[in-house]
Amino acid sequence: MQLKLHMVTIEDLVPEGHFLRKLDAVLDLGFVYEETAHLYSRGYGRPPIDPVVLVKYLLVGFLYGIPSERQIEQRIQTDVALRWYLGLDLFDRVPDHSTISQLRRRKPSFRKVFRRLFEEVVRQCIGKGLASGRLAATDSTHVKANASRASEELVEMPESPGSYWERLDAYEEEGLEELERRTGKRRQKRVRQIRKDNRRTKKRVSRTDPEAGHMKRPGKPEGQYYLSHQTVDADHGIILGVTVTPGDVHDSVPYLEHLEQIHKNVIPLQAATADSAYDFPLAHRVLEEQGIDFFVRPQSTHDRTQTELKRDAFPYDEAEDVYLCPNGKKLRARRLYRSASGLFWEYWADRKDCSGCPMREKCLSEMDRHGARKLTDSYFKPSVHRHTVGSGYGRRAPPAPATIRAGQFPPIPCGKTRRPKKRPF
Ligand code: SF4
């Protein structure tokens, strides 16, 4: 074999139309220096690896679907285009894969760079008209954690109130003032809630990956998983926000913060849609206050009352805010009930009305210990109704544009859509 000597630079070896050249032209990573300046010492230590190289190192791993950092290192060693993108010359040493894992372990705040990178890409998509905020659809997908079930142990930990309870606290204050106006009664101490705040719960935690969570959902695999909650802009399917939680966290828990973050920092949203896992009354109220229409498949509810006269037998009089019982008596809002899952109005009949009522046996359960019928409504029911198409409140989502394909993120009007029945064959 005859050897030839070529005079080339790495610049000559990467074709003009190569994807990484296009990416380099549109994605300015200059912000990485500003974002990571506080993590580097000016006076001590050996010269660091350029933080932009580290970001690009992981970025090419994501872009080319390289599953491990060890393999990313190997690919960069042999792929000229990847070397060029990282700013490495033909004989420069590729950063060791363990640099990345140590960076992750020692400098967790480096993760913020990727959040910024994501926001920068979304900002460019918005600039190009690929996202409008007209309709944002959210769902979660499970991601297997690199941890086996054999690594799990049962750990008792305090149940954190979290932002969901903090929001409920604020609305409870509002509700108690409303109750005082209606009934003239002074508010009571929230002893029950304080007790709940001290609750402890047992969780299956993996010793290998304690940040994952044990997922157990119908129709889903069981084990250590993460849940990736993603919101896409329905116009062109551009992802506007991603939140990752352990696999044992319910979809509704991160939803409001996730959506608010997009609404405030990424793009103002006009309407949001999601499946029934995200249908909880507080979401209707919070999103309404933010001016976001909410279209969600309603959760199926079951009337669990043990009495013969079910809730349907009590029509609601909106003008007076009372329920009318089959005996023509009124059930009025007399109490605000707070539980871990929500905030509720309790409508009570008068005990003297029920005591002599001929329908008492059919109407009262053993639970009605006060001797009067009680009905419960979510405190946020008016907001839920306002988001219900055809409820008379009139707010609707903007029409779906032609770019939404059939079956993709349909704007489902709350309370009006039914799942099509399965064919028997
Ligand atoms: S028991 Fe009370 S609430 Fe029930 S029908 Fe009679 S009066 Fe009305």
Coordinates of C-alpha atoms and ligand atoms in Angstrom, one line a residue:
M1 CA 0.0 0.0 0.0
Q2 CA 1.3 3.4 -0.9
L3 CA 0.9 6.1 1.7
K4 CA -0.2 9.6 0.7
L5 CA 0.4 12.8 2.6
H6 CA -2.5 15.2 2.7
M7 CA -2.4 18.8 4.0
V8 CA -5.9 19.2 5.5
T9 CA -7.5 20.8 8.5
I10 CA -10.5 19.5 10.4
E11 CA -12.5 22.3 8.8
D12 CA -12.0 20.8 5.4
L13 CA -13.2 17.4 6.5
V14 CA -16.7 18.5 7.6
P15 CA -19.0 18.9 4.7
E16 CA -20.7 22.3 4.2
G17 CA -24.3 21.0 4.6
H18 CA -23.6 18.9 7.6
F19 CA -26.2 19.0 10.3
L20 CA -23.7 20.0 13.0
R21 CA -22.6 23.0 10.9
K22 CA -26.2 24.1 10.6
L23 CA -26.7 23.6 14.4
D24 CA -23.5 25.5 15.2
A25 CA -24.7 28.4 13.0
V26 CA -28.1 28.8 14.8
L27 CA -27.3 27.7 18.4
D28 CA -25.2 30.2 20.3
L29 CA -23.9 28.7 23.5
G30 CA -22.2 31.8 24.7
F31 CA -24.5 32.0 27.6
V32 CA -22.9 28.9 29.1
Y33 CA -19.8 30.9 30.2
E34 CA -22.0 33.4 32.0
E35 CA -24.2 30.7 33.5
T36 CA -21.2 28.6 34.9
A37 CA -18.8 31.4 35.8
H38 CA -19.5 31.0 39.5
L39 CA -18.5 27.3 39.4
Y40 CA -14.9 27.9 38.3
S41 CA -12.0 29.4 40.3
R42 CA -9.8 32.0 38.7
G43 CA -6.9 31.5 41.0
Y44 CA -6.7 27.8 41.9
G45 CA -6.6 24.4 40.2
R46 CA -5.6 23.2 36.8
P47 CA -7.0 24.7 33.6
P48 CA -10.6 23.5 33.3
I49 CA -12.3 21.9 30.3
D50 CA -14.2 24.5 28.5
P51 CA -17.8 24.3 29.8
V52 CA -19.2 24.7 26.2
V53 CA -17.3 21.5 25.3
L54 CA -19.0 19.7 28.1
V55 CA -22.4 20.9 27.0
K56 CA -21.8 20.0 23.4
Y57 CA -20.5 16.6 24.6
L58 CA -23.8 15.7 26.1
L59 CA -25.8 17.5 23.4
V60 CA -24.4 15.3 20.7
G61 CA -25.2 12.3 22.9
F62 CA -28.8 13.3 22.9
L63 CA -28.9 14.3 19.2
Y64 CA -27.4 11.0 18.0
G65 CA -29.1 8.8 20.6
I66 CA -25.8 7.6 22.1
P67 CA -26.9 5.8 25.2
S68 CA -23.9 6.2 27.5
E69 CA -21.2 8.7 28.2
R70 CA -18.5 6.1 27.6
Q71 CA -19.9 5.6 24.1
I72 CA -20.1 9.4 23.5
E73 CA -16.4 9.6 24.3
Q74 CA -15.7 6.8 21.8
R75 CA -17.8 8.3 19.1
I76 CA -16.1 11.7 19.4
Q77 CA -12.7 10.1 19.2
T78 CA -13.5 8.6 15.8
D79 CA -16.0 11.0 14.3
V80 CA -14.5 14.1 12.7
A81 CA -17.7 16.0 12.5
L82 CA -18.3 15.6 16.3
R83 CA -14.7 16.7 17.0
W84 CA -15.3 19.7 14.8
Y85 CA -18.5 20.6 16.6
L86 CA -16.8 20.4 20.0
G87 CA -14.0 22.6 18.8
L88 CA -11.4 19.8 19.2
D89 CA -8.6 19.3 16.6
L90 CA -7.8 16.0 15.1
F91 CA -5.3 15.1 17.8
D92 CA -6.8 16.8 20.8
R93 CA -7.7 14.6 23.7
V94 CA -11.4 14.0 24.1
P95 CA -12.7 14.7 27.7
D96 CA -13.0 11.5 29.6
H97 CA -16.5 10.2 30.2
S98 CA -15.9 10.2 33.9
T99 CA -15.6 14.0 33.7
I100 CA -19.3 14.2 33.0
S101 CA -20.4 11.9 35.8
Q102 CA -18.2 13.7 38.3
L103 CA -19.6 17.0 37.0
R104 CA -23.1 15.7 37.6
R105 CA -22.1 14.5 41.1
R106 CA -20.1 17.5 42.3
K107 CA -21.8 20.4 40.5
P108 CA -25.5 19.6 40.4
S109 CA -26.2 23.3 39.6
F110 CA -24.6 22.7 36.1
R111 CA -28.0 21.2 35.2
K112 CA -29.4 24.7 35.0
V113 CA -27.4 25.2 31.9
F114 CA -29.5 22.6 30.1
R115 CA -32.7 24.3 31.3
R116 CA -31.3 27.6 29.8
L117 CA -30.3 25.7 26.6
F118 CA -33.8 24.3 26.3
E119 CA -35.4 27.7 26.8
E120 CA -33.1 29.2 24.2
V121 CA -34.2 26.7 21.6
V122 CA -37.8 27.2 22.4
R123 CA -37.3 31.0 22.2
Q124 CA -35.9 30.6 18.7
C125 CA -38.9 28.4 17.7
I126 CA -41.2 31.1 19.0
G127 CA -39.3 33.6 17.0
K128 CA -39.7 31.5 13.8
G129 CA -43.5 31.3 14.5
L130 CA -43.4 27.6 15.3
A131 CA -45.1 28.1 18.7
S132 CA -48.0 30.5 19.5
G133 CA -49.3 29.5 23.0
R134 CA -52.7 29.1 21.4
L135 CA -53.2 25.6 22.9
A136 CA -50.7 23.7 25.1
A137 CA -51.2 20.0 25.6
T138 CA -49.6 18.1 28.5
D139 CA -49.0 14.5 29.2
S140 CA -46.5 12.4 31.0
T141 CA -44.4 9.4 29.9
H142 CA -42.6 7.0 32.1
V143 CA -38.8 6.6 31.8
K144 CA -37.1 3.5 33.3
A145 CA -34.6 4.3 36.0
N146 CA -31.4 2.5 36.0
A147 CA -32.3 0.7 39.2
S148 CA -33.7 -2.8 39.9
R149 CA -36.5 -3.6 42.2
A150 CA -34.0 -5.6 44.3
S151 CA -32.4 -2.4 45.3
E152 CA -35.6 -1.1 46.9
E153 CA -36.1 -0.6 50.7
L154 CA -39.1 0.6 52.6
V155 CA -38.4 4.1 54.0
E156 CA -40.7 6.1 56.3
M157 CA -40.6 9.8 55.5
P158 CA -42.7 12.9 56.4
E159 CA -45.4 13.7 53.9
S160 CA -44.4 17.1 52.4
P161 CA -47.3 19.6 52.1
G162 CA -45.8 20.9 48.9
S163 CA -47.1 23.8 46.8
Y164 CA -50.5 22.1 46.3
W165 CA -51.3 22.4 50.0
E166 CA -49.8 25.9 50.1
R167 CA -52.2 26.9 47.4
L168 CA -55.1 25.2 49.2
D169 CA -54.1 27.2 52.3
A170 CA -54.5 30.5 50.5
Y171 CA -57.9 29.5 49.1
E172 CA -59.0 28.2 52.4
E173 CA -58.4 31.7 53.9
E174 CA -60.6 33.1 51.2
G175 CA -63.3 30.5 51.7
L176 CA -63.4 31.0 55.5
E177 CA -64.0 34.7 55.0
E178 CA -66.8 33.9 52.5
L179 CA -68.2 31.4 55.0
E180 CA -68.2 34.1 57.7
R181 CA -70.0 36.5 55.4
R182 CA -72.7 33.9 54.7
T183 CA -73.2 32.4 58.1
G184 CA -71.9 35.1 60.5
K185 CA -69.8 32.3 62.2
R186 CA -66.3 32.9 63.2
R187 CA -63.6 30.7 61.7
Q188 CA -62.4 27.7 63.5
K189 CA -58.8 26.6 64.0
R190 CA -57.5 24.2 61.4
V191 CA -56.5 21.5 63.9
R192 CA -57.3 18.7 61.5
Q193 CA -55.0 20.2 58.9
I194 CA -52.1 20.7 61.3
R195 CA -52.4 17.1 62.1
K196 CA -52.2 16.2 58.5
D197 CA -49.1 18.3 58.0
N198 CA -47.3 15.9 60.4
R199 CA -48.3 12.8 58.5
R200 CA -45.7 10.2 57.6
T201 CA -45.7 7.9 54.7
K202 CA -43.9 4.7 53.7
K203 CA -42.2 4.7 50.3
R204 CA -40.2 2.2 48.3
V205 CA -36.9 3.9 47.7
S206 CA -34.1 2.5 45.6
R207 CA -30.6 2.5 47.1
T208 CA -29.1 2.7 43.7
D209 CA -31.2 5.7 42.5
P210 CA -33.0 7.4 45.4
E211 CA -34.4 10.1 43.1
A212 CA -36.5 7.6 41.1
G213 CA -39.9 6.4 42.4
H214 CA -41.7 3.1 42.5
M215 CA -44.4 3.3 39.8
K216 CA -47.4 1.2 40.0
R217 CA -50.2 2.2 37.7
P218 CA -52.8 0.1 35.8
G219 CA -51.6 -0.8 32.3
K220 CA -48.0 0.3 33.0
P221 CA -44.9 -1.6 34.0
E222 CA -44.1 -1.7 37.7
G223 CA -40.7 -0.7 39.2
Q224 CA -38.4 2.2 39.6
Y225 CA -39.3 4.9 37.1
Y226 CA -39.3 8.6 36.4
L227 CA -42.2 10.5 34.9
S228 CA -41.4 13.1 32.3
H229 CA -44.2 15.6 32.0
Q230 CA -44.1 17.4 28.7
T231 CA -46.2 20.2 27.3
V232 CA -46.3 20.8 23.6
D233 CA -47.6 23.7 21.6
A234 CA -50.3 22.2 19.5
D235 CA -49.5 24.3 16.4
H236 CA -46.4 22.4 15.4
G237 CA -45.7 20.0 18.3
I238 CA -42.8 22.1 19.7
I239 CA -42.1 21.1 23.4
L240 CA -42.5 24.2 25.6
G241 CA -41.7 22.7 28.9
V242 CA -40.5 19.5 30.6
T243 CA -40.7 18.6 34.3
V244 CA -39.4 15.3 35.6
T245 CA -40.7 13.7 38.8
P246 CA -40.2 10.4 40.5
G247 CA -42.4 7.6 39.1
D248 CA -44.6 7.5 42.2
V249 CA -45.8 11.2 42.0
H250 CA -49.3 11.7 40.6
D251 CA -49.5 13.7 37.3
S252 CA -51.5 16.5 38.9
V253 CA -48.8 17.3 41.5
P254 CA -46.3 19.2 39.2
Y255 CA -48.9 20.4 36.7
L256 CA -49.7 23.9 37.9
E257 CA -46.1 24.9 38.6
H258 CA -45.1 23.4 35.3
L259 CA -47.7 25.3 33.3
E260 CA -47.1 28.6 35.2
Q261 CA -43.4 28.4 34.4
I262 CA -44.2 28.1 30.7
H263 CA -46.9 30.8 30.9
K264 CA -44.6 33.3 32.7
N265 CA -41.1 32.5 31.3
V266 CA -41.6 30.9 27.9
I267 CA -44.8 32.0 26.1
P268 CA -48.2 33.3 27.3
L269 CA -50.7 30.5 27.0
Q270 CA -54.3 31.0 25.8
A271 CA -55.6 27.5 26.5
A272 CA -54.4 24.2 28.0
T273 CA -55.5 20.7 27.5
A274 CA -54.6 17.4 29.2
D275 CA -56.1 13.9 30.0
S276 CA -58.2 13.1 33.0
A277 CA -55.2 12.6 35.3
Y278 CA -54.8 16.3 35.3
D279 CA -58.5 17.1 36.0
F280 CA -58.6 18.4 39.6
P281 CA -60.7 21.3 40.7
L282 CA -57.8 23.5 41.9
A283 CA -56.3 23.5 38.4
H284 CA -59.5 25.0 37.0
R285 CA -59.4 27.9 39.4
V286 CA -55.7 28.6 39.2
L287 CA -55.7 28.5 35.4
E288 CA -58.8 30.7 35.2
E289 CA -57.0 33.3 37.3
Q290 CA -54.1 33.2 34.9
G291 CA -56.5 33.7 32.0
I292 CA -55.9 30.2 30.6
D293 CA -58.9 28.3 29.3
F294 CA -58.7 24.7 30.5
F295 CA -60.0 21.8 28.4
V296 CA -59.6 18.4 30.1
R297 CA -61.2 15.1 30.0
P298 CA -63.3 14.9 33.2
Q299 CA -62.4 12.3 35.7
S300 CA -65.1 9.7 36.1
T301 CA -66.9 10.2 39.4
H302 CA -69.0 7.7 41.3
D303 CA -71.8 8.6 43.7
R304 CA -70.7 6.6 46.8
T305 CA -73.6 7.6 49.0
Q306 CA -75.2 4.7 50.7
T307 CA -78.7 6.2 50.7
E308 CA -81.6 5.5 48.4
L309 CA -81.9 9.2 47.5
K310 CA -78.8 9.9 45.5
R311 CA -77.3 13.3 44.7
D312 CA -79.2 13.6 41.4
A313 CA -82.4 13.9 43.5
F314 CA -81.2 17.3 44.8
P315 CA -81.3 20.1 42.0
Y316 CA -79.1 23.1 42.5
D317 CA -80.5 26.6 42.6
E318 CA -77.7 28.8 41.4
A319 CA -79.4 32.1 42.2
E320 CA -79.7 31.2 45.9
D321 CA -76.7 28.9 46.0
V322 CA -78.8 26.1 47.7
Y323 CA -79.7 22.5 46.9
L324 CA -83.4 21.6 47.0
C325 CA -84.3 18.3 48.5
P326 CA -87.2 16.0 47.3
N327 CA -89.2 17.3 50.3
G328 CA -88.8 20.9 49.1
K329 CA -86.3 21.9 51.8
K330 CA -83.1 23.9 51.2
L331 CA -79.6 22.6 51.9
R332 CA -77.3 25.6 52.5
A333 CA -73.5 25.9 52.5
R334 CA -72.6 25.8 56.2
R335 CA -69.1 24.6 56.4
L336 CA -65.8 24.6 54.6
Y337 CA -64.0 21.3 54.7
R338 CA -60.3 20.9 54.0
S339 CA -58.7 17.6 53.2
A340 CA -55.4 16.6 51.8
S341 CA -57.0 16.3 48.4
G342 CA -59.0 19.5 48.2
L343 CA -61.3 22.1 49.6
F344 CA -65.0 21.5 49.8
W345 CA -68.3 23.3 50.7
E346 CA -70.6 21.3 52.8
Y347 CA -74.3 21.9 52.2
W348 CA -76.5 20.9 55.1
A349 CA -80.3 20.6 55.5
D350 CA -81.9 21.9 58.7
R351 CA -82.0 19.2 61.4
K352 CA -85.6 20.2 62.2
D353 CA -86.6 19.7 58.6
C354 CA -85.1 16.2 58.4
S355 CA -86.3 15.1 61.9
G356 CA -90.0 14.9 60.8
C357 CA -89.5 14.1 57.2
P358 CA -91.3 11.1 55.7
M359 CA -88.3 10.4 53.4
R360 CA -85.8 10.3 56.2
E361 CA -85.1 6.6 55.9
K362 CA -84.4 6.9 52.2
C363 CA -82.4 10.1 52.6
L364 CA -80.2 9.9 55.6
S365 CA -77.3 7.5 56.0
E366 CA -75.7 6.3 59.2
M367 CA -72.9 8.8 58.5
D368 CA -75.3 11.7 58.8
R369 CA -74.8 11.8 62.5
H370 CA -76.1 15.3 62.9
G371 CA -79.5 14.0 61.7
A372 CA -79.6 16.1 58.6
R373 CA -78.6 15.4 54.9
K374 CA -75.3 16.7 53.7
L375 CA -74.0 17.3 50.2
T376 CA -70.4 18.1 49.3
D377 CA -69.1 20.3 46.5
S378 CA -65.7 21.3 45.5
Y379 CA -64.9 24.9 46.5
F380 CA -63.7 25.4 43.0
K381 CA -66.9 24.2 41.4
P382 CA -67.7 27.6 39.7
S383 CA -64.4 27.6 37.9
V384 CA -64.9 23.9 36.8
H385 CA -68.3 24.9 35.4
R386 CA -67.0 28.0 33.6
H387 CA -64.6 25.7 31.8
T388 CA -67.4 23.4 30.8
V389 CA -68.6 24.0 27.3
G390 CA -72.3 24.6 27.2
S391 CA -72.6 25.5 30.8
G392 CA -73.8 28.9 29.9
Y393 CA -70.6 30.7 31.0
G394 CA -69.5 31.0 27.4
R395 CA -65.7 30.7 27.4
R396 CA -64.3 28.3 24.8
A397 CA -60.9 27.3 23.5
P398 CA -59.8 28.9 20.2
P399 CA -60.6 26.7 17.2
A400 CA -58.1 24.0 16.3
P401 CA -56.0 25.0 13.3
A402 CA -55.6 22.7 10.3
T403 CA -52.1 21.8 11.5
I404 CA -53.5 19.5 14.2
R405 CA -53.8 16.1 12.8
A406 CA -56.8 14.0 13.6
G407 CA -56.4 12.4 16.9
Q408 CA -53.5 14.6 18.0
F409 CA -54.2 16.7 21.0
P410 CA -57.9 17.3 20.3
P411 CA -59.3 20.2 22.3
I412 CA -61.7 18.1 24.3
P413 CA -64.5 20.1 25.8
C414 CA -64.8 19.2 29.5
G415 CA -68.0 17.3 30.3
K416 CA -69.1 16.9 26.7
T417 CA -67.0 14.1 25.3
R418 CA -67.4 10.5 25.9
R419 CA -64.9 7.7 25.1
P420 CA -66.2 5.8 22.0
K421 CA -67.6 2.5 23.0
K422 CA -65.4 -0.5 22.0
R423 CA -66.8 -2.8 19.4
P424 CA -67.6 -6.2 20.6
F425 CA -65.5 -7.8 17.8
Ligands
SF4_1 S1 -84.5 13.9 55.1 FE1 -84.1 16.1 55.1 S2 -83.0 16.5 53.2 FE2 -83.9 14.4 53.1 S3 -85.8 14.8 52.0 FE3 -86.2 14.9 54.1 S4 -86.1 17.0 54.7 FE4 -85.1 16.8 52.7

